[in-house]
Amino acid sequence: VGERVIKGPEMIEVTNAKVAMAKEKLKEARTRQKSYADKHRRSLEFQPVIMFS
């Protein structure tokens, strides 16, 4: 069975498709992580303190 040789423009097209897919997967993972972090986030309130020495 012979292997298929990928020409220059076709290789670029395949690579661009893989890069686009990788970006989409990273975006999904980032959204999932942000959603998880936001669920566990609490608001912190600080009150001013006057200190004397």
mmCIF file of N, CA and C in Angstrom:
data_model
loop_
_atom_site.group_PDB
_atom_site.id
_atom_site.type_symbol
_atom_site.label_atom_id
_atom_site.label_comp_id
_atom_site.label_asym_id
_atom_site.label_seq_id
_atom_site.Cartn_x
_atom_site.Cartn_y
_atom_site.Cartn_z
ATOM 1 N N VAL A 1 0.854 -1.168 0.000
ATOM 2 C CA VAL A 1 0.000 0.000 0.000
ATOM 3 C C VAL A 1 0.898 1.229 0.000
ATOM 4 N N GLY A 2 0.705 2.103 -0.974
ATOM 5 C CA GLY A 2 1.511 3.322 -1.075
ATOM 6 C C GLY A 2 0.988 4.423 -0.176
ATOM 7 N N GLU A 3 1.901 5.250 0.302
ATOM 8 C CA GLU A 3 1.494 6.379 1.131
ATOM 9 C C GLU A 3 1.184 7.573 0.247
ATOM 10 N N ARG A 4 0.247 8.368 0.696
ATOM 11 C CA ARG A 4 -0.161 9.539 -0.059
ATOM 12 C C ARG A 4 0.771 10.693 0.303
ATOM 13 N N VAL A 5 1.254 11.398 -0.678
ATOM 14 C CA VAL A 5 2.126 12.541 -0.452
ATOM 15 C C VAL A 5 1.250 13.791 -0.381
ATOM 16 N N ILE A 6 1.415 14.554 0.682
ATOM 17 C CA ILE A 6 0.635 15.775 0.850
ATOM 18 C C ILE A 6 1.412 16.929 0.231
ATOM 19 N N LYS A 7 0.771 17.630 -0.645
ATOM 20 C CA LYS A 7 1.388 18.776 -1.318
ATOM 21 C C LYS A 7 1.376 19.986 -0.392
ATOM 22 N N GLY A 8 2.138 21.006 -0.737
ATOM 23 C CA GLY A 8 2.284 22.211 0.084
ATOM 24 C C GLY A 8 0.976 22.869 0.491
ATOM 25 N N PRO A 9 0.138 23.314 -0.461
ATOM 26 C CA PRO A 9 -1.104 23.997 -0.095
ATOM 27 C C PRO A 9 -2.053 23.109 0.715
ATOM 28 N N GLU A 10 -2.082 21.830 0.390
ATOM 29 C CA GLU A 10 -2.952 20.907 1.123
ATOM 30 C C GLU A 10 -2.450 20.746 2.565
ATOM 31 N N MET A 11 -1.133 20.704 2.734
ATOM 32 C CA MET A 11 -0.558 20.575 4.068
ATOM 33 C C MET A 11 -0.907 21.808 4.908
ATOM 34 N N ILE A 12 -0.840 22.977 4.300
ATOM 35 C CA ILE A 12 -1.183 24.213 5.003
ATOM 36 C C ILE A 12 -2.645 24.188 5.422
ATOM 37 N N GLU A 13 -3.508 23.727 4.545
ATOM 38 C CA GLU A 13 -4.940 23.651 4.845
ATOM 39 C C GLU A 13 -5.207 22.690 6.007
ATOM 40 N N VAL A 14 -4.562 21.540 5.982
ATOM 41 C CA VAL A 14 -4.729 20.548 7.050
ATOM 42 C C VAL A 14 -4.212 21.117 8.374
ATOM 43 N N THR A 15 -3.056 21.764 8.318
ATOM 44 C CA THR A 15 -2.476 22.355 9.525
ATOM 45 C C THR A 15 -3.380 23.444 10.089
ATOM 46 N N ASN A 16 -3.919 24.306 9.224
ATOM 47 C CA ASN A 16 -4.821 25.366 9.681
ATOM 48 C C ASN A 16 -6.068 24.783 10.334
ATOM 49 N N ALA A 17 -6.588 23.696 9.791
ATOM 50 C CA ALA A 17 -7.767 23.048 10.376
ATOM 51 C C ALA A 17 -7.435 22.496 11.763
ATOM 52 N N LYS A 18 -6.254 21.894 11.906
ATOM 53 C CA LYS A 18 -5.843 21.350 13.206
ATOM 54 C C LYS A 18 -5.628 22.464 14.228
ATOM 55 N N VAL A 19 -5.045 23.575 13.793
ATOM 56 C CA VAL A 19 -4.830 24.715 14.689
ATOM 57 C C VAL A 19 -6.171 25.278 15.143
ATOM 58 N N ALA A 20 -7.124 25.401 14.225
ATOM 59 C CA ALA A 20 -8.453 25.910 14.571
ATOM 60 C C ALA A 20 -9.130 24.990 15.581
ATOM 61 N N MET A 21 -8.996 23.683 15.394
ATOM 62 C CA MET A 21 -9.596 22.721 16.316
ATOM 63 C C MET A 21 -8.934 22.830 17.696
ATOM 64 N N ALA A 22 -7.622 22.970 17.722
ATOM 65 C CA ALA A 22 -6.901 23.094 18.992
ATOM 66 C C ALA A 22 -7.328 24.359 19.729
ATOM 67 N N LYS A 23 -7.489 25.466 19.000
ATOM 68 C CA LYS A 23 -7.936 26.714 19.622
ATOM 69 C C LYS A 23 -9.322 26.553 20.225
ATOM 70 N N GLU A 24 -10.212 25.884 19.510
ATOM 71 C CA GLU A 24 -11.571 25.663 19.997
ATOM 72 C C GLU A 24 -11.560 24.808 21.266
ATOM 73 N N LYS A 25 -10.740 23.761 21.279
ATOM 74 C CA LYS A 25 -10.646 22.898 22.463
ATOM 75 C C LYS A 25 -10.093 23.674 23.661
ATOM 76 N N LEU A 26 -9.088 24.531 23.425
ATOM 77 C CA LEU A 26 -8.531 25.347 24.502
ATOM 78 C C LEU A 26 -9.569 26.328 25.038
ATOM 79 N N LYS A 27 -10.360 26.901 24.133
ATOM 80 C CA LYS A 27 -11.414 27.827 24.546
ATOM 81 C C LYS A 27 -12.443 27.110 25.416
ATOM 82 N N GLU A 28 -12.830 25.901 25.023
ATOM 83 C CA GLU A 28 -13.782 25.113 25.809
ATOM 84 C C GLU A 28 -13.210 24.801 27.194
ATOM 85 N N ALA A 29 -11.945 24.410 27.243
ATOM 86 C CA ALA A 29 -11.311 24.076 28.521
ATOM 87 C C ALA A 29 -11.223 25.309 29.417
ATOM 88 N N ARG A 30 -10.873 26.456 28.828
ATOM 89 C CA ARG A 30 -10.778 27.698 29.591
ATOM 90 C C ARG A 30 -12.139 28.070 30.177
ATOM 91 N N THR A 31 -13.196 27.930 29.375
ATOM 92 C CA THR A 31 -14.549 28.235 29.834
ATOM 93 C C THR A 31 -14.956 27.299 30.962
ATOM 94 N N ARG A 32 -14.633 26.026 30.824
ATOM 95 C CA ARG A 32 -14.968 25.035 31.846
ATOM 96 C C ARG A 32 -14.246 25.360 33.161
ATOM 97 N N GLN A 33 -12.965 25.695 33.081
ATOM 98 C CA GLN A 33 -12.197 26.032 34.276
ATOM 99 C C GLN A 33 -12.719 27.311 34.932
ATOM 100 N N LYS A 34 -13.068 28.311 34.110
ATOM 101 C CA LYS A 34 -13.595 29.565 34.641
ATOM 102 C C LYS A 34 -14.914 29.315 35.353
ATOM 103 N N SER A 35 -15.759 28.493 34.769
ATOM 104 C CA SER A 35 -17.045 28.173 35.369
ATOM 105 C C SER A 35 -16.837 27.499 36.723
ATOM 106 N N TYR A 36 -15.901 26.583 36.796
ATOM 107 C CA TYR A 36 -15.612 25.882 38.050
ATOM 108 C C TYR A 36 -15.090 26.857 39.102
ATOM 109 N N ALA A 37 -14.176 27.729 38.699
ATOM 110 C CA ALA A 37 -13.585 28.687 39.640
ATOM 111 C C ALA A 37 -14.629 29.684 40.126
ATOM 112 N N ASP A 38 -15.508 30.136 39.241
ATOM 113 C CA ASP A 38 -16.524 31.114 39.617
ATOM 114 C C ASP A 38 -17.499 30.549 40.647
ATOM 115 N N LYS A 39 -17.765 29.261 40.598
ATOM 116 C CA LYS A 39 -18.686 28.640 41.551
ATOM 117 C C LYS A 39 -18.117 28.680 42.966
ATOM 118 N N HIS A 40 -16.798 28.636 43.087
ATOM 119 C CA HIS A 40 -16.153 28.579 44.395
ATOM 120 C C HIS A 40 -15.609 29.932 44.854
ATOM 121 N N ARG A 41 -15.877 30.958 44.093
ATOM 122 C CA ARG A 41 -15.366 32.283 44.438
ATOM 123 C C ARG A 41 -16.258 32.931 45.491
ATOM 124 N N ARG A 42 -15.639 33.566 46.475
ATOM 125 C CA ARG A 42 -16.410 34.303 47.466
ATOM 126 C C ARG A 42 -15.936 35.751 47.435
ATOM 127 N N SER A 43 -16.846 36.638 47.742
ATOM 128 C CA SER A 43 -16.450 38.037 47.770
ATOM 129 C C SER A 43 -15.819 38.335 49.128
ATOM 130 N N LEU A 44 -14.785 39.093 49.109
ATOM 131 C CA LEU A 44 -14.090 39.469 50.336
ATOM 132 C C LEU A 44 -14.332 40.951 50.597
ATOM 133 N N GLU A 45 -14.601 41.272 51.836
ATOM 134 C CA GLU A 45 -14.781 42.669 52.207
ATOM 135 C C GLU A 45 -13.733 43.029 53.246
ATOM 136 N N PHE A 46 -13.096 44.158 53.033
ATOM 137 C CA PHE A 46 -12.076 44.629 53.950
ATOM 138 C C PHE A 46 -12.561 45.910 54.608
ATOM 139 N N GLN A 47 -12.237 46.057 55.873
ATOM 140 C CA GLN A 47 -12.604 47.269 56.589
ATOM 141 C C GLN A 47 -11.327 48.007 56.967
ATOM 142 N N PRO A 48 -11.367 49.323 56.851
ATOM 143 C CA PRO A 48 -10.164 50.094 57.196
ATOM 144 C C PRO A 48 -9.865 50.006 58.691
ATOM 145 N N VAL A 49 -8.608 49.934 59.019
ATOM 146 C CA VAL A 49 -8.170 49.851 60.413
ATOM 147 C C VAL A 49 -7.163 50.964 60.653
ATOM 148 N N ILE A 50 -7.375 51.700 61.724
ATOM 149 C CA ILE A 50 -6.434 52.762 62.076
ATOM 150 C C ILE A 50 -5.477 52.191 63.118
ATOM 151 N N MET A 51 -4.194 52.267 62.831
ATOM 152 C CA MET A 51 -3.196 51.713 63.745
ATOM 153 C C MET A 51 -2.374 52.852 64.335
ATOM 154 N N PHE A 52 -2.171 52.796 65.639
ATOM 155 C CA PHE A 52 -1.340 53.779 66.327
ATOM 156 C C PHE A 52 -0.108 53.069 66.876
ATOM 157 N N SER A 53 1.013 53.741 66.790
ATOM 158 C CA SER A 53 2.219 53.114 67.319
ATOM 159 C C SER A 53 2.635 53.670 68.639
#
